């Protein structure tokens, strides 16, 4: 297969074969995947995701968590933002008693609450959803993320950031940073330990998480314990070998990637003067960042930029753990959660959390 990079240089990069189990799963879902031809067509899918939100009752897990939404100040001169805040309930007396604090907004959770002990202040996971910079919302939360919150006795906060193209850079990352700053400054009210904040981002959210960590470093806070960058969207140039060799394959190829970056950056996409707060792969100094977990599939667009970002952290004297899963395409762990590669991925993430939080 001949591929041509954005600088006009022609190369040949044969595609990486999918893991056999993941390939079988992909065939089952392939026909249901959209092939977006324009930003407007991509943006039109927002309604479908908004029509299937995770309710407070579901997120409370039978009353183990208190679920609420807070409208908090956005960036200077910008609209307020919404944070979805999910906190573990501490039961001080009645074992298996009735939940009186299941949800601050909306649904009631189950009436019986399992006995649990959570010490305050708790750590907190600050989550940034994916969606190619164009779609997604604060309630797009995988079950495994709440599994971790439950296991570690942690709060879980999901930020609603403005979406491109209506709100191009720097709106999304500034919203993410504003929410993180508010969380740190109001941690005591929420029984959260501000010294134990972990950023988690998936796909476009992974890129925004990396950029938010850069902003936190350069603006002198908030302090972060760690950053978890899951198949992150890091490089607007969209011209790595992995981007080129995956053309027309998998879930998120170079054409979809170009739509996402163009929505965020307009005509600046792939140009010379793109901010590292938009495209973290542009950063020349990655020193002083919190320890990172970066994982990615070998058969997806973001493979090479993820490897390069881990290398850049190491070159700057920082800590990063990198996992590249053989034959895995973008989003495989969510699309094929029972596959062995997906199970290995989730367990590696969990082990990493244990190490950084011990």
Short mmCIF file of C-alpha atoms in Angstrom, two decimals:
data_model
loop_
_atom_site.label_atom_id
_atom_site.label_comp_id
_atom_site.label_asym_id
_atom_site.label_seq_id
_atom_site.Cartn_x
_atom_site.Cartn_y
_atom_site.Cartn_z
CA UNK A 1 0.00 0.00 0.00
CA UNK A 2 1.38 3.40 -0.95
CA UNK A 3 0.82 6.17 1.57
CA UNK A 4 1.57 9.84 1.21
CA UNK A 5 2.34 11.93 4.26
CA UNK A 6 1.21 15.51 4.76
CA UNK A 7 4.59 16.75 3.58
CA UNK A 8 4.17 14.99 0.24
CA UNK A 9 6.72 12.25 0.82
CA UNK A 10 5.59 8.83 -0.37
CA UNK A 11 6.22 5.72 1.73
CA UNK A 12 5.05 2.14 1.81
CA UNK A 13 3.70 0.90 5.13
CA UNK A 14 1.88 -2.43 4.97
CA UNK A 15 -0.95 -2.58 7.52
CA UNK A 16 -0.45 -4.26 10.87
CA UNK A 17 -2.74 -7.33 11.12
CA UNK A 18 -5.35 -7.35 13.83
CA UNK A 19 -5.11 -9.77 16.72
CA UNK A 20 -7.15 -12.79 15.63
CA UNK A 21 -9.65 -12.57 18.49
CA UNK A 22 -10.04 -8.80 18.08
CA UNK A 23 -10.41 -9.22 14.32
CA UNK A 24 -13.31 -11.62 14.84
CA UNK A 25 -14.99 -9.14 17.18
CA UNK A 26 -14.37 -6.31 14.74
CA UNK A 27 -16.18 -8.14 11.96
CA UNK A 28 -19.27 -8.22 14.17
CA UNK A 29 -19.29 -4.45 14.66
CA UNK A 30 -17.71 -3.22 11.42
CA UNK A 31 -20.96 -2.62 9.54
CA UNK A 32 -22.30 -0.52 12.38
CA UNK A 33 -19.38 1.90 12.32
CA UNK A 34 -19.96 5.28 10.72
CA UNK A 35 -17.69 6.54 7.93
CA UNK A 36 -17.70 10.29 8.43
CA UNK A 37 -17.03 12.44 5.38
CA UNK A 38 -17.38 15.87 6.97
CA UNK A 39 -17.19 17.62 10.32
CA UNK A 40 -20.89 18.42 10.13
CA UNK A 41 -21.75 14.74 9.57
CA UNK A 42 -19.59 13.79 12.53
CA UNK A 43 -21.15 16.46 14.76
CA UNK A 44 -24.64 15.24 13.82
CA UNK A 45 -24.02 12.07 15.88
CA UNK A 46 -24.06 14.03 19.14
CA UNK A 47 -27.79 13.61 19.58
CA UNK A 48 -27.53 9.82 19.67
CA UNK A 49 -25.02 9.88 22.53
CA UNK A 50 -27.07 12.45 24.44
CA UNK A 51 -30.19 10.29 24.10
CA UNK A 52 -28.52 7.40 25.96
CA UNK A 53 -27.02 8.94 29.10
CA UNK A 54 -26.02 6.93 32.12
CA UNK A 55 -28.58 7.86 34.73
CA UNK A 56 -27.72 8.80 38.29
CA UNK A 57 -29.32 5.56 39.49
CA UNK A 58 -26.93 3.54 37.33
CA UNK A 59 -23.92 5.62 38.30
CA UNK A 60 -24.72 5.36 42.01
CA UNK A 61 -24.29 1.57 41.85
CA UNK A 62 -27.09 0.79 44.24
CA UNK A 63 -26.24 3.66 46.53
CA UNK A 64 -22.50 3.09 46.86
CA UNK A 65 -21.90 6.54 45.37
CA UNK A 66 -23.49 9.93 45.74
CA UNK A 67 -24.03 11.43 42.29
CA UNK A 68 -24.44 15.13 41.68
CA UNK A 69 -23.72 17.79 39.09
CA UNK A 70 -22.13 21.13 39.85
CA UNK A 71 -22.05 24.16 37.60
CA UNK A 72 -18.69 25.79 38.27
CA UNK A 73 -16.82 28.78 36.85
CA UNK A 74 -15.32 28.23 33.42
CA UNK A 75 -12.25 29.97 32.03
CA UNK A 76 -12.07 33.76 32.35
CA UNK A 77 -14.65 35.34 30.09
CA UNK A 78 -16.12 31.97 29.08
CA UNK A 79 -19.32 30.14 30.08
CA UNK A 80 -19.57 28.08 33.25
CA UNK A 81 -18.92 24.36 32.95
CA UNK A 82 -20.62 21.29 34.42
CA UNK A 83 -18.84 18.69 36.49
CA UNK A 84 -20.39 15.28 37.12
CA UNK A 85 -19.24 14.38 40.63
CA UNK A 86 -19.47 10.79 41.87
CA UNK A 87 -18.32 10.28 45.45
CA UNK A 88 -18.23 7.14 47.62
CA UNK A 89 -20.68 7.19 50.50
CA UNK A 90 -19.29 6.58 53.98
CA UNK A 91 -21.60 4.51 56.14
CA UNK A 92 -20.92 5.29 59.78
CA UNK A 93 -23.64 3.32 61.55
CA UNK A 94 -26.23 1.22 59.83
CA UNK A 95 -24.82 -1.77 58.02
CA UNK A 96 -26.94 -2.46 54.98
CA UNK A 97 -29.17 0.46 55.91
CA UNK A 98 -31.27 2.64 53.66
CA UNK A 99 -29.56 5.16 51.43
CA UNK A 100 -30.61 8.72 52.27
CA UNK A 101 -28.06 10.41 50.03
CA UNK A 102 -28.14 8.48 46.79
CA UNK A 103 -28.39 11.26 44.26
CA UNK A 104 -28.39 15.03 44.34
CA UNK A 105 -30.10 15.25 40.96
CA UNK A 106 -32.62 12.94 39.38
CA UNK A 107 -32.97 9.25 40.01
CA UNK A 108 -33.19 7.42 43.29
CA UNK A 109 -30.83 4.52 43.72
CA UNK A 110 -31.55 1.16 45.25
CA UNK A 111 -32.83 1.35 48.81
CA UNK A 112 -30.36 -1.07 50.31
CA UNK A 113 -26.72 0.00 50.55
CA UNK A 114 -23.94 -2.55 51.03
CA UNK A 115 -21.70 -1.99 54.01
CA UNK A 116 -18.49 -0.22 53.07
CA UNK A 117 -15.72 1.78 54.68
CA UNK A 118 -14.15 4.70 52.87
CA UNK A 119 -11.65 6.93 54.63
CA UNK A 120 -11.71 10.66 53.96
CA UNK A 121 -10.28 12.58 52.34
CA UNK A 122 -10.43 10.33 49.29
CA UNK A 123 -8.30 10.32 46.14
CA UNK A 124 -10.05 11.50 42.99
CA UNK A 125 -10.02 10.49 39.33
CA UNK A 126 -10.59 13.48 37.03
CA UNK A 127 -11.93 12.10 33.76
CA UNK A 128 -11.93 13.67 30.28
CA UNK A 129 -14.13 11.85 27.76
CA UNK A 130 -13.26 11.05 24.16
CA UNK A 131 -15.10 11.75 20.93
CA UNK A 132 -12.60 13.10 18.43
CA UNK A 133 -12.91 16.65 19.86
CA UNK A 134 -16.39 16.81 18.25
CA UNK A 135 -18.70 14.48 20.19
CA UNK A 136 -19.14 12.90 23.63
CA UNK A 137 -20.30 14.16 27.00
CA UNK A 138 -19.58 13.94 30.71
CA UNK A 139 -21.74 10.81 31.14
CA UNK A 140 -19.79 8.72 28.65
CA UNK A 141 -18.17 6.67 31.41
CA UNK A 142 -17.04 3.06 31.02
CA UNK A 143 -18.09 0.75 33.84
CA UNK A 144 -14.50 -0.20 34.53
CA UNK A 145 -13.70 3.40 35.53
CA UNK A 146 -16.28 3.22 38.30
CA UNK A 147 -14.96 -0.23 39.20
CA UNK A 148 -11.64 1.47 39.94
CA UNK A 149 -13.30 4.27 41.91
CA UNK A 150 -15.06 1.65 44.01
CA UNK A 151 -11.94 -0.44 44.51
CA UNK A 152 -9.74 2.49 45.49
CA UNK A 153 -12.37 4.36 47.51
CA UNK A 154 -11.95 7.29 45.14
CA UNK A 155 -14.20 10.06 43.93
CA UNK A 156 -14.80 10.28 40.18
CA UNK A 157 -15.27 13.63 38.44
CA UNK A 158 -16.14 13.94 34.74
CA UNK A 159 -15.87 17.32 33.03
CA UNK A 160 -18.23 18.63 30.34
CA UNK A 161 -15.98 20.61 28.00
CA UNK A 162 -17.04 22.62 24.97
CA UNK A 163 -16.80 20.78 21.66
CA UNK A 164 -15.31 21.73 18.32
CA UNK A 165 -15.93 23.07 15.73
CA UNK A 166 -18.29 25.49 17.51
CA UNK A 167 -15.71 25.93 20.28
CA UNK A 168 -12.23 25.45 18.78
CA UNK A 169 -8.93 25.54 20.64
CA UNK A 170 -8.31 26.69 23.32
CA UNK A 171 -11.90 26.24 24.58
CA UNK A 172 -11.84 22.45 25.26
CA UNK A 173 -8.54 22.33 27.14
CA UNK A 174 -9.26 25.55 29.04
CA UNK A 175 -12.57 24.06 30.20
CA UNK A 176 -10.78 20.91 31.35
CA UNK A 177 -8.21 22.97 33.23
CA UNK A 178 -10.86 25.21 34.82
CA UNK A 179 -12.72 22.16 36.14
CA UNK A 180 -9.52 20.67 37.55
CA UNK A 181 -8.62 23.97 39.21
CA UNK A 182 -12.07 24.24 40.80
CA UNK A 183 -11.84 20.66 42.03
CA UNK A 184 -8.48 21.29 43.67
CA UNK A 185 -9.63 24.53 45.30
CA UNK A 186 -12.86 22.96 46.60
CA UNK A 187 -11.45 19.57 47.53
CA UNK A 188 -12.06 19.98 51.27
CA UNK A 189 -15.80 20.51 50.75
CA UNK A 190 -15.94 17.28 48.74
CA UNK A 191 -13.81 15.26 51.19
CA UNK A 192 -11.17 14.91 48.47
CA UNK A 193 -7.41 14.94 49.01
CA UNK A 194 -6.02 17.54 46.54
CA UNK A 195 -2.61 15.86 46.65
CA UNK A 196 -4.11 12.67 45.17
CA UNK A 197 -5.67 13.81 41.90
CA UNK A 198 -5.23 11.51 38.90
CA UNK A 199 -6.04 12.62 35.35
CA UNK A 200 -7.65 9.99 33.12
CA UNK A 201 -8.41 10.61 29.44
CA UNK A 202 -9.43 8.37 26.54
CA UNK A 203 -8.71 9.08 22.86
CA UNK A 204 -9.35 12.80 22.32
CA UNK A 205 -9.77 12.96 26.09
CA UNK A 206 -6.31 11.43 26.42
CA UNK A 207 -4.86 14.26 24.36
CA UNK A 208 -6.78 16.81 26.42
CA UNK A 209 -5.57 15.14 29.62
CA UNK A 210 -1.96 15.43 28.44
CA UNK A 211 -2.53 19.08 27.53
CA UNK A 212 -4.23 19.76 30.89
CA UNK A 213 -1.22 18.29 32.68
CA UNK A 214 1.02 20.67 30.69
CA UNK A 215 -1.16 23.62 31.67
CA UNK A 216 -1.14 22.59 35.33
CA UNK A 217 2.66 22.41 35.26
CA UNK A 218 3.12 25.72 33.48
CA UNK A 219 0.57 27.60 35.59
CA UNK A 220 1.89 26.32 38.88
CA UNK A 221 -0.93 23.92 39.73
CA UNK A 222 -3.05 22.09 40.54
CA UNK A 223 -0.69 19.37 41.65
CA UNK A 224 -1.31 15.98 40.03
CA UNK A 225 -0.42 12.54 41.33
CA UNK A 226 -0.45 10.88 37.89
CA UNK A 227 -1.89 10.95 34.39
CA UNK A 228 -3.45 8.01 32.55
CA UNK A 229 -3.46 8.56 28.77
CA UNK A 230 -5.48 5.84 27.05
CA UNK A 231 -4.96 5.59 23.25
CA UNK A 232 -4.40 9.37 23.32
CA UNK A 233 -4.92 11.79 20.40
CA UNK A 234 -1.70 13.78 20.68
CA UNK A 235 -0.44 14.96 17.27
CA UNK A 236 -2.37 17.16 14.84
CA UNK A 237 0.14 16.52 12.03
CA UNK A 238 -1.47 13.12 11.38
CA UNK A 239 1.47 11.90 9.29
CA UNK A 240 3.16 9.15 11.29
CA UNK A 241 3.66 5.69 9.76
CA UNK A 242 0.91 4.29 12.00
CA UNK A 243 -1.51 6.97 10.81
CA UNK A 244 -0.68 6.25 7.18
CA UNK A 245 -0.65 2.45 7.31
CA UNK A 246 -4.03 2.30 9.02
CA UNK A 247 -5.82 4.29 6.32
CA UNK A 248 -9.30 2.87 5.77
CA UNK A 249 -8.94 0.30 8.55
CA UNK A 250 -10.21 -0.02 12.10
CA UNK A 251 -12.26 2.46 14.05
CA UNK A 252 -10.44 5.79 13.72
CA UNK A 253 -8.21 6.17 10.66
CA UNK A 254 -6.22 9.14 9.37
CA UNK A 255 -9.23 10.62 7.54
CA UNK A 256 -11.38 10.67 10.68
CA UNK A 257 -8.38 11.98 12.59
CA UNK A 258 -7.99 14.88 10.15
CA UNK A 259 -11.65 15.80 10.66
CA UNK A 260 -11.18 15.91 14.43
CA UNK A 261 -8.04 18.01 14.30
CA UNK A 262 -9.46 20.35 11.66
CA UNK A 263 -12.55 20.93 13.80
CA UNK A 264 -10.28 21.91 16.69
CA UNK A 265 -7.65 23.91 14.79
CA UNK A 266 -9.20 24.94 11.48
CA UNK A 267 -6.66 25.83 8.82
CA UNK A 268 -3.86 25.63 11.40
CA UNK A 269 -4.13 21.82 11.50
CA UNK A 270 -0.72 20.41 10.57
CA UNK A 271 0.82 23.87 10.33
CA UNK A 272 3.89 25.32 11.98
CA UNK A 273 2.46 27.33 14.87
CA UNK A 274 0.23 24.89 16.74
CA UNK A 275 0.24 25.18 20.53
CA UNK A 276 1.33 22.18 22.62
CA UNK A 277 -1.78 22.85 24.71
CA UNK A 278 -3.76 21.85 21.62
CA UNK A 279 -1.42 19.17 20.31
CA UNK A 280 0.80 17.87 23.15
CA UNK A 281 3.14 16.14 20.70
CA UNK A 282 4.33 19.66 19.81
CA UNK A 283 5.77 20.18 23.31
CA UNK A 284 9.55 20.39 23.39
CA UNK A 285 9.91 20.04 27.17
CA UNK A 286 8.02 17.34 29.05
CA UNK A 287 9.91 17.69 32.31
CA UNK A 288 8.09 18.23 35.58
CA UNK A 289 5.00 16.23 34.61
CA UNK A 290 3.27 13.65 36.84
CA UNK A 291 4.01 9.97 36.15
CA UNK A 292 2.17 8.75 33.08
CA UNK A 293 0.62 5.52 31.87
CA UNK A 294 0.29 5.51 28.09
CA UNK A 295 -1.29 2.58 26.28
CA UNK A 296 -2.22 2.07 22.67
CA UNK A 297 -2.80 -0.63 20.05
CA UNK A 298 -0.14 -1.53 17.50
CA UNK A 299 -2.73 -1.42 14.67
CA UNK A 300 -4.15 2.04 15.29
CA UNK A 301 -3.53 5.62 14.19
CA UNK A 302 -2.21 6.81 17.55
CA UNK A 303 0.51 4.17 18.01
CA UNK A 304 3.55 6.18 16.92
CA UNK A 305 2.59 9.47 18.57
CA UNK A 306 1.98 7.60 21.84
CA UNK A 307 5.40 5.94 21.65
CA UNK A 308 7.04 9.29 20.82
CA UNK A 309 5.30 11.00 23.72
CA UNK A 310 6.52 8.38 26.18
CA UNK A 311 10.03 8.76 24.76
CA UNK A 312 9.85 12.53 25.13
CA UNK A 313 8.86 12.15 28.80
CA UNK A 314 11.84 9.86 29.36
CA UNK A 315 14.18 12.20 27.48
CA UNK A 316 13.04 14.96 29.85
CA UNK A 317 13.84 12.85 32.91
CA UNK A 318 10.23 11.96 33.71
CA UNK A 319 8.35 8.76 34.48
CA UNK A 320 6.18 6.98 31.94
CA UNK A 321 4.95 3.43 31.54
CA UNK A 322 4.16 2.49 27.94
CA UNK A 323 2.10 -0.47 26.71
CA UNK A 324 1.61 -1.26 23.02
CA UNK A 325 -0.85 -4.12 22.50
CA UNK A 326 -0.15 -6.31 19.49
CA UNK A 327 -2.82 -6.25 16.80
CA UNK A 328 -5.14 -3.95 18.74
CA UNK A 329 -7.21 -1.28 16.97
CA UNK A 330 -8.54 1.96 18.43
CA UNK A 331 -11.07 1.44 21.20
CA UNK A 332 -10.65 -2.33 21.24
CA UNK A 333 -10.99 -2.63 25.02
CA UNK A 334 -14.47 -1.09 24.91
CA UNK A 335 -15.63 -2.69 21.68
CA UNK A 336 -14.37 -6.17 22.55
CA UNK A 337 -14.15 -6.14 26.36
CA UNK A 338 -14.04 -9.93 26.73
CA UNK A 339 -11.09 -10.43 24.38
CA UNK A 340 -7.86 -11.53 26.04
CA UNK A 341 -6.02 -8.42 24.83
CA UNK A 342 -8.71 -6.22 26.38
CA UNK A 343 -8.59 -8.10 29.68
CA UNK A 344 -4.79 -7.82 29.76
CA UNK A 345 -5.06 -4.09 29.06
CA UNK A 346 -7.55 -3.44 31.84
CA UNK A 347 -5.53 -5.44 34.35
CA UNK A 348 -2.32 -3.58 33.44
CA UNK A 349 -4.07 -0.25 34.00
CA UNK A 350 -5.38 -1.44 37.35
CA UNK A 351 -1.92 -2.63 38.45
CA UNK A 352 -0.43 0.73 37.47
CA UNK A 353 -3.02 2.54 39.58
CA UNK A 354 -2.07 0.36 42.53
CA UNK A 355 1.59 1.32 42.11
CA UNK A 356 1.09 5.08 41.78
CA UNK A 357 -1.47 5.24 44.62
CA UNK A 358 0.26 3.04 47.14
#
